């Protein structure tokens, strides 16, 4: 049995780094290579790759427990990696096998732990330890079969672990190194023992905690008694250990290059009772290696360079970003070499990190690969304190250098953000997020020292370094967008170019920058949006100042014309950009563009002064080019109207965006802009009126050319501009302007805002009044335009009326043609005009047509009645034309006072004497109805009831009493004419008449009985009058009730009430079953005859030659003379 070593004794020499492709500085290694190649004369320069190739071939050939087929396959793989020809490869393999000595093979065994061991102590625990060693197969069998005492086994397996007290699950984690003589016959033997403690019998008894403990104590006592009797107490016996189990593992069955497993403990005989398992790890190491690098102690460092070769080879087979995953063959070669040279997991992890981080610097890989390597390195660094002690002195600084270089490389990638992560590539943002996560992990790694070091640029906190890189990225983007400006020579071109640059910056800030910023905010807590914009504003401010300085120093610098306009456009773009950024909260506390108003103040003031000139020029051009075509069915105005109204909100928005810091100057600008807007709206309507009058004056009834649709579109456009100007106070910009004006006046400390004086012209009321003045001016222009169209449409109608007046006749056919032409044009207006514009034009047309009728009517009154009858009929047809089946004006609008007066005149002129008499009573009935609807009357009232029975054709009249309107009636005495104090002899009665006489020729007057003067005057009488339905519904048919007073032989008329029969119950609607219930009580005000105020009476007076009229007038004058005006009249 061979002894093993308790701890690892293969300490590596000083690791030398391969820094060149040739090896002239490796003295002894170079000399060995010369001798291997046949002496100094046959020596050729050997590269680092050749030495590395020899080293890895040596490791592959002398690997234990690997089949010849697997070894040949790995050698073929190495030939591909190193790019050797078959002859070179075979020569090297043959030389290694024949000339190089095989290495000494060692077995490295790590005993980790055992579990569920058999309890041997009295308290149910054990004090386990483990002995390990290598033995030949026969020796292992003999150990199993012959030896029954612990002393003999301890002598055969002297390497042991520490003893762990009172546990059944010991964790030793002990490492042993043993030389292998014959891999085919050697057996790894492991025994587990329980170590006894010297104690007294009483102490043992006190530890008994179970039946097993008692049994163990009895055996222990028996053994002590036998030992005492055998030695007679003269010699101290050897200490004996309890057997807990053993393992015999043939070395040929252990996996290469390393093997890990958990094995069940075996008994040494059939009588042994053993439980539990033991976990082991074995690896095949080599020493005394006969290769050029190993002879100089460089075999451990060769692992890093071998890994680098594999990484470059595998990456070359992949297109695009490589995941960093190596193939199975590469991993097998690396594993066997690391195991043979006894590289710890931490040492391997560090070398992997070095290789991959360096490779990533030249050939970028997926960030996830480095992230996984870093996590693995951190885990092994934390768990392996012993592995850290084996690191070479230069590996610590190299580790920090690798961190610094990776951070610098990633920050460099961020400084070219838009080029490395274009948004056109869908994978850019995920790649950016992976890079940021890797940076976060680098900065938070416990392996990275965060103090500033001289490794290029110093690195501080993560947010600061990322922010600096993003500023560089922003500056790079700005300079790239500004590159075309260098080719511009003219100042105007540069101004326009910077205006476009402002728009490009805003577009980028609105659309693309937030996509990047979301990644930085969510992962690094850095607002790329703020950094980007503030850098843009800083660089833009510098360039703007430089550009304006060069512009103002030029000899041909003038603010009028194109230069001033472009400066205004640039200021608008600049201010819009700053305002949008302000809303997003991206500007710095003291933004670089804070004084932009001062830089462009003169240009902006000049542009504001030229606003009306620019507006009028634009409006005039648009109106001249306007084809007067409606934009759509719902939008009936033309494009020029939309262009004109766009100045309204744009001008206010411009003033608001301007946010001029000087209050007085800002208010003057607003006042000037508002005046220009009003003048511009008036100018547009005037231009549209001029265009319509010049281009569309050919339509008439004679030519049968209807009103063109373009005229409707022009009217709609003018009305739309007026309406837009009127609605301006309802716009958000107007309300915002009013608020700003109030703030400006408050900031100036002036009280003129509330004074209403002329100096406070920009107050809210003054702004609205200025719009009102402009609105009235536009309405006046529209009225003139409506009148012009009305005159054109009714020109033929007017001529016809004048000619018919001369001829005293009306041709029905000609009238029909004129009205058809008018109806067609009104239909066009209803279809193509806005409602308000249509109503305004139709009202102008209606007023014009009524004026034309009046012109004819007022010329002479000696025309035949038939002529006036035709005119009256024409007026009724014209009313229907303008009503146009509810599409035109409403009847209430058409039947205005002017129409009613004209219709009354025509009706009176066409009426004969009897019709005039009927008209008189109609007027009296209407006057009676108006008096009844009005409150209060000084002539008293009659209380009566009236109903009609169509079956008996009887009109029933109930006279109740006479009442007064004033409250004093109930306290005695009649007010006004009914109040005659001291006239107790006065009697009253009511005379009942059916008028006019020619309708009721057989009706005789009726009267009530005379009643003495009381308060009220009670009559309580009823009359039945025979009235046919035809008579009752005749025009002017009415019931006249005259209240009269008599004192002796004197009689007088106190007043009369005229009730139209058409309003009596039973005539307009079927009479109810109970006539008495139908006779509802009526209070009829008493009226006085007024013949001088009646139009019908005036016409009757002109026809003195007609008998009926003369008699009727005589009776009216007689009744008028009998009216009592005071108590003395009797």
PDB file of C-alpha atoms in Angstrom, residues 82-252:
ATOM      1  CA  UNK A  82      -3.997  25.272 -34.994  1.00  0.00           C
ATOM      2  CA  UNK A  83      -4.119  24.959 -38.777  1.00  0.00           C
ATOM      3  CA  UNK A  84      -1.440  22.269 -39.099  1.00  0.00           C
ATOM      4  CA  UNK A  85      -0.905  20.161 -42.172  1.00  0.00           C
ATOM      5  CA  UNK A  86      -1.230  16.378 -41.819  1.00  0.00           C
ATOM      6  CA  UNK A  87       2.529  15.899 -42.089  1.00  0.00           C
ATOM      7  CA  UNK A  88       3.273  18.516 -39.433  1.00  0.00           C
ATOM      8  CA  UNK A  89       0.638  17.039 -37.174  1.00  0.00           C
ATOM      9  CA  UNK A  90       1.880  13.450 -37.532  1.00  0.00           C
ATOM     10  CA  UNK A  91       5.502  14.494 -36.997  1.00  0.00           C
ATOM     11  CA  UNK A  92       4.638  16.299 -33.763  1.00  0.00           C
ATOM     12  CA  UNK A  93       2.454  13.463 -32.458  1.00  0.00           C
ATOM     13  CA  UNK A  94       5.148  10.906 -33.233  1.00  0.00           C
ATOM     14  CA  UNK A  95       7.861  13.003 -31.559  1.00  0.00           C
ATOM     15  CA  UNK A  96       5.741  13.469 -28.417  1.00  0.00           C
ATOM     16  CA  UNK A  97       5.001   9.767 -28.185  1.00  0.00           C
ATOM     17  CA  UNK A  98       8.500   8.530 -28.899  1.00  0.00           C
ATOM     18  CA  UNK A  99      10.921  11.177 -27.623  1.00  0.00           C
ATOM     19  CA  UNK A 100       9.031  12.847 -24.752  1.00  0.00           C
ATOM     20  CA  UNK A 101       8.860  11.058 -21.456  1.00  0.00           C
ATOM     21  CA  UNK A 102       5.383  10.289 -20.111  1.00  0.00           C
ATOM     22  CA  UNK A 103       4.372  12.353 -17.096  1.00  0.00           C
ATOM     23  CA  UNK A 104       3.942  11.001 -13.616  1.00  0.00           C
ATOM     24  CA  UNK A 105       0.214  10.543 -12.984  1.00  0.00           C
ATOM     25  CA  UNK A 106      -1.301  11.490  -9.684  1.00  0.00           C
ATOM     26  CA  UNK A 107      -4.759  10.900  -8.317  1.00  0.00           C
ATOM     27  CA  UNK A 108      -6.248  13.870  -6.532  1.00  0.00           C
ATOM     28  CA  UNK A 109      -9.044  12.797  -4.194  1.00  0.00           C
ATOM     29  CA  UNK A 110     -11.290  15.245  -2.396  1.00  0.00           C
ATOM     30  CA  UNK A 111     -13.347  13.696   0.401  1.00  0.00           C
ATOM     31  CA  UNK A 112     -16.246  16.068   0.858  1.00  0.00           C
ATOM     32  CA  UNK A 113     -18.613  14.464   3.361  1.00  0.00           C
ATOM     33  CA  UNK A 114     -20.368  11.373   4.656  1.00  0.00           C
ATOM     34  CA  UNK A 115     -24.014  11.054   5.611  1.00  0.00           C
ATOM     35  CA  UNK A 116     -26.151   8.779   7.804  1.00  0.00           C
ATOM     36  CA  UNK A 117     -23.247   6.955   9.479  1.00  0.00           C
ATOM     37  CA  UNK A 118     -23.810   4.207  12.041  1.00  0.00           C
ATOM     38  CA  UNK A 119     -23.898   5.634  15.606  1.00  0.00           C
ATOM     39  CA  UNK A 120     -21.143   4.192  17.809  1.00  0.00           C
ATOM     40  CA  UNK A 121     -21.187   6.484  20.825  1.00  0.00           C
ATOM     41  CA  UNK A 122     -23.425   6.035  23.822  1.00  0.00           C
ATOM     42  CA  UNK A 123     -25.344   9.231  23.008  1.00  0.00           C
ATOM     43  CA  UNK A 124     -26.283   7.971  19.500  1.00  0.00           C
ATOM     44  CA  UNK A 125     -23.525   9.822  17.619  1.00  0.00           C
ATOM     45  CA  UNK A 126     -20.047   9.018  16.325  1.00  0.00           C
ATOM     46  CA  UNK A 127     -16.633  10.659  16.109  1.00  0.00           C
ATOM     47  CA  UNK A 128     -15.850   9.845  12.474  1.00  0.00           C
ATOM     48  CA  UNK A 129     -12.645  10.230  10.534  1.00  0.00           C
ATOM     49  CA  UNK A 130     -11.513   8.808   7.212  1.00  0.00           C
ATOM     50  CA  UNK A 131      -8.346   7.037   5.970  1.00  0.00           C
ATOM     51  CA  UNK A 132      -7.445   7.041   2.256  1.00  0.00           C
ATOM     52  CA  UNK A 133      -4.863   5.271   0.132  1.00  0.00           C
ATOM     53  CA  UNK A 134      -4.077   3.517  -3.157  1.00  0.00           C
ATOM     54  CA  UNK A 135      -3.523  -0.256  -3.219  1.00  0.00           C
ATOM     55  CA  UNK A 136      -3.068  -2.988  -5.774  1.00  0.00           C
ATOM     56  CA  UNK A 137      -6.077  -5.108  -6.476  1.00  0.00           C
ATOM     57  CA  UNK A 138      -4.800  -8.099  -4.410  1.00  0.00           C
ATOM     58  CA  UNK A 139      -3.955  -5.885  -1.451  1.00  0.00           C
ATOM     59  CA  UNK A 140      -7.441  -4.435  -1.517  1.00  0.00           C
ATOM     60  CA  UNK A 141      -9.002  -7.900  -1.427  1.00  0.00           C
ATOM     61  CA  UNK A 142      -6.743  -8.870   1.435  1.00  0.00           C
ATOM     62  CA  UNK A 143      -7.766  -5.789   3.332  1.00  0.00           C
ATOM     63  CA  UNK A 144     -11.341  -6.803   2.947  1.00  0.00           C
ATOM     64  CA  UNK A 145     -10.854 -10.443   3.846  1.00  0.00           C
ATOM     65  CA  UNK A 146      -8.143 -10.704   6.461  1.00  0.00           C
ATOM     66  CA  UNK A 147      -7.874  -7.639   8.596  1.00  0.00           C
ATOM     67  CA  UNK A 148     -10.443  -7.340  11.341  1.00  0.00           C
ATOM     68  CA  UNK A 149      -8.763  -4.885  13.623  1.00  0.00           C
ATOM     69  CA  UNK A 150      -8.500  -1.207  13.177  1.00  0.00           C
ATOM     70  CA  UNK A 151      -4.801  -1.204  13.989  1.00  0.00           C
ATOM     71  CA  UNK A 152      -3.851  -3.216  10.917  1.00  0.00           C
ATOM     72  CA  UNK A 153      -5.992  -1.074   8.595  1.00  0.00           C
ATOM     73  CA  UNK A 154      -4.601   2.147  10.048  1.00  0.00           C
ATOM     74  CA  UNK A 155      -1.132   0.858   9.305  1.00  0.00           C
ATOM     75  CA  UNK A 156      -2.038   0.098   5.697  1.00  0.00           C
ATOM     76  CA  UNK A 157      -3.922   3.433   5.093  1.00  0.00           C
ATOM     77  CA  UNK A 158      -2.034   6.028   7.112  1.00  0.00           C
ATOM     78  CA  UNK A 159      -3.435   9.206   5.359  1.00  0.00           C
ATOM     79  CA  UNK A 160      -6.456  10.357   7.241  1.00  0.00           C
ATOM     80  CA  UNK A 161      -8.798  13.291   7.737  1.00  0.00           C
ATOM     81  CA  UNK A 162      -9.450  15.147  10.934  1.00  0.00           C
ATOM     82  CA  UNK A 163     -11.814  13.639  13.488  1.00  0.00           C
ATOM     83  CA  UNK A 164     -15.194  15.345  13.769  1.00  0.00           C
ATOM     84  CA  UNK A 165     -16.832  14.791  17.126  1.00  0.00           C
ATOM     85  CA  UNK A 166     -20.391  13.752  17.795  1.00  0.00           C
ATOM     86  CA  UNK A 167     -21.865  13.758  14.305  1.00  0.00           C
ATOM     87  CA  UNK A 168     -23.301  11.248  11.888  1.00  0.00           C
ATOM     88  CA  UNK A 169     -22.930  13.607   8.890  1.00  0.00           C
ATOM     89  CA  UNK A 170     -19.293  14.753   8.898  1.00  0.00           C
ATOM     90  CA  UNK A 171     -18.043  17.312   6.365  1.00  0.00           C
ATOM     91  CA  UNK A 172     -14.271  16.895   5.944  1.00  0.00           C
ATOM     92  CA  UNK A 173     -13.558  18.596   2.601  1.00  0.00           C
ATOM     93  CA  UNK A 174     -10.051  17.079   2.685  1.00  0.00           C
ATOM     94  CA  UNK A 175      -7.746  16.745  -0.330  1.00  0.00           C
ATOM     95  CA  UNK A 176      -5.247  13.911  -0.931  1.00  0.00           C
ATOM     96  CA  UNK A 177      -2.692  13.375  -3.701  1.00  0.00           C
ATOM     97  CA  UNK A 178      -1.522   9.831  -4.524  1.00  0.00           C
ATOM     98  CA  UNK A 179       0.799   8.567  -7.204  1.00  0.00           C
ATOM     99  CA  UNK A 180      -0.667   6.066  -9.664  1.00  0.00           C
ATOM    100  CA  UNK A 181       1.594   3.128 -10.603  1.00  0.00           C
ATOM    101  CA  UNK A 182      -0.773   1.106 -12.704  1.00  0.00           C
ATOM    102  CA  UNK A 183      -4.118   2.539 -13.656  1.00  0.00           C
ATOM    103  CA  UNK A 184      -5.421  -0.903 -14.545  1.00  0.00           C
ATOM    104  CA  UNK A 185      -4.748  -2.550 -11.152  1.00  0.00           C
ATOM    105  CA  UNK A 186      -4.656   0.297  -8.608  1.00  0.00           C
ATOM    106  CA  UNK A 187      -7.639   0.611  -6.315  1.00  0.00           C
ATOM    107  CA  UNK A 188      -8.690   3.681  -4.318  1.00  0.00           C
ATOM    108  CA  UNK A 189      -9.439   2.467  -0.786  1.00  0.00           C
ATOM    109  CA  UNK A 190     -11.310   4.589   1.777  1.00  0.00           C
ATOM    110  CA  UNK A 191     -12.237   3.559   5.325  1.00  0.00           C
ATOM    111  CA  UNK A 192     -14.421   5.456   7.787  1.00  0.00           C
ATOM    112  CA  UNK A 193     -13.766   5.012  11.542  1.00  0.00           C
ATOM    113  CA  UNK A 194     -15.187   6.091  14.825  1.00  0.00           C
ATOM    114  CA  UNK A 195     -12.542   7.342  17.278  1.00  0.00           C
ATOM    115  CA  UNK A 196     -12.980   6.389  20.947  1.00  0.00           C
ATOM    116  CA  UNK A 197     -12.702   8.893  23.799  1.00  0.00           C
ATOM    117  CA  UNK A 198     -11.194   7.828  27.145  1.00  0.00           C
ATOM    118  CA  UNK A 199     -13.895   8.136  29.804  1.00  0.00           C
ATOM    119  CA  UNK A 200     -14.889   6.495  33.102  1.00  0.00           C
ATOM    120  CA  UNK A 201     -17.695   4.024  33.501  1.00  0.00           C
ATOM    121  CA  UNK A 202     -19.840   6.550  35.351  1.00  0.00           C
ATOM    122  CA  UNK A 203     -19.372   9.090  32.511  1.00  0.00           C
ATOM    123  CA  UNK A 204     -20.362   6.455  29.958  1.00  0.00           C
ATOM    124  CA  UNK A 205     -23.470   5.531  31.931  1.00  0.00           C
ATOM    125  CA  UNK A 206     -24.522   9.194  32.084  1.00  0.00           C
ATOM    126  CA  UNK A 207     -24.340   9.419  28.263  1.00  0.00           C
ATOM    127  CA  UNK A 208     -26.739   6.528  27.608  1.00  0.00           C
ATOM    128  CA  UNK A 209     -29.761   7.938  25.788  1.00  0.00           C
ATOM    129  CA  UNK A 210     -31.200   4.832  24.050  1.00  0.00           C
ATOM    130  CA  UNK A 211     -31.282   1.013  24.078  1.00  0.00           C
ATOM    131  CA  UNK A 212     -28.558   1.042  21.421  1.00  0.00           C
ATOM    132  CA  UNK A 213     -26.367   3.073  23.775  1.00  0.00           C
ATOM    133  CA  UNK A 214     -26.828   0.512  26.548  1.00  0.00           C
ATOM    134  CA  UNK A 215     -25.929  -2.319  24.205  1.00  0.00           C
ATOM    135  CA  UNK A 216     -22.830  -0.468  23.090  1.00  0.00           C
ATOM    136  CA  UNK A 217     -21.793   0.100  26.708  1.00  0.00           C
ATOM    137  CA  UNK A 218     -22.048  -3.593  27.537  1.00  0.00           C
ATOM    138  CA  UNK A 219     -19.804  -4.494  24.610  1.00  0.00           C
ATOM    139  CA  UNK A 220     -17.345  -1.824  25.629  1.00  0.00           C
ATOM    140  CA  UNK A 221     -17.144  -3.179  29.200  1.00  0.00           C
ATOM    141  CA  UNK A 222     -16.539  -6.727  27.970  1.00  0.00           C
ATOM    142  CA  UNK A 223     -13.702  -5.582  25.706  1.00  0.00           C
ATOM    143  CA  UNK A 224     -12.035  -3.651  28.525  1.00  0.00           C
ATOM    144  CA  UNK A 225     -12.189  -6.653  30.854  1.00  0.00           C
ATOM    145  CA  UNK A 226     -10.620  -8.933  28.240  1.00  0.00           C
ATOM    146  CA  UNK A 227      -7.898  -6.416  27.530  1.00  0.00           C
ATOM    147  CA  UNK A 228      -7.104  -6.062  31.241  1.00  0.00           C
ATOM    148  CA  UNK A 229      -6.918  -9.810  31.779  1.00  0.00           C
ATOM    149  CA  UNK A 230      -4.710 -10.232  28.738  1.00  0.00           C
ATOM    150  CA  UNK A 231      -2.173  -7.591  29.698  1.00  0.00           C
ATOM    151  CA  UNK A 232      -2.280  -8.244  33.468  1.00  0.00           C
ATOM    152  CA  UNK A 233      -2.320  -4.491  33.866  1.00  0.00           C
ATOM    153  CA  UNK A 234       1.380  -4.065  33.059  1.00  0.00           C
ATOM    154  CA  UNK A 235       1.248  -2.786  29.447  1.00  0.00           C
ATOM    155  CA  UNK A 236      -1.149  -0.030  28.193  1.00  0.00           C
ATOM    156  CA  UNK A 237      -3.204  -1.335  25.271  1.00  0.00           C
ATOM    157  CA  UNK A 238      -3.408   0.366  21.871  1.00  0.00           C
ATOM    158  CA  UNK A 239      -6.391   2.499  21.178  1.00  0.00           C
ATOM    159  CA  UNK A 240      -8.947   0.772  18.976  1.00  0.00           C
ATOM    160  CA  UNK A 241     -11.358   2.485  16.486  1.00  0.00           C
ATOM    161  CA  UNK A 242     -14.827   1.319  15.464  1.00  0.00           C
ATOM    162  CA  UNK A 243     -15.304   0.482  11.810  1.00  0.00           C
ATOM    163  CA  UNK A 244     -18.026   2.573  10.014  1.00  0.00           C
ATOM    164  CA  UNK A 245     -17.566   1.430   6.408  1.00  0.00           C
ATOM    165  CA  UNK A 246     -15.182   1.298   3.491  1.00  0.00           C
ATOM    166  CA  UNK A 247     -14.955   1.935  -0.277  1.00  0.00           C
ATOM    167  CA  UNK A 248     -12.842   0.110  -2.898  1.00  0.00           C
ATOM    168  CA  UNK A 249     -12.911   2.037  -6.207  1.00  0.00           C
ATOM    169  CA  UNK A 250     -10.750   0.758  -9.067  1.00  0.00           C
ATOM    170  CA  UNK A 251      -8.851   3.623 -10.618  1.00  0.00           C
ATOM    171  CA  UNK A 252      -9.664   2.380 -14.115  1.00  0.00           C
TER     172      UNK A 252
END
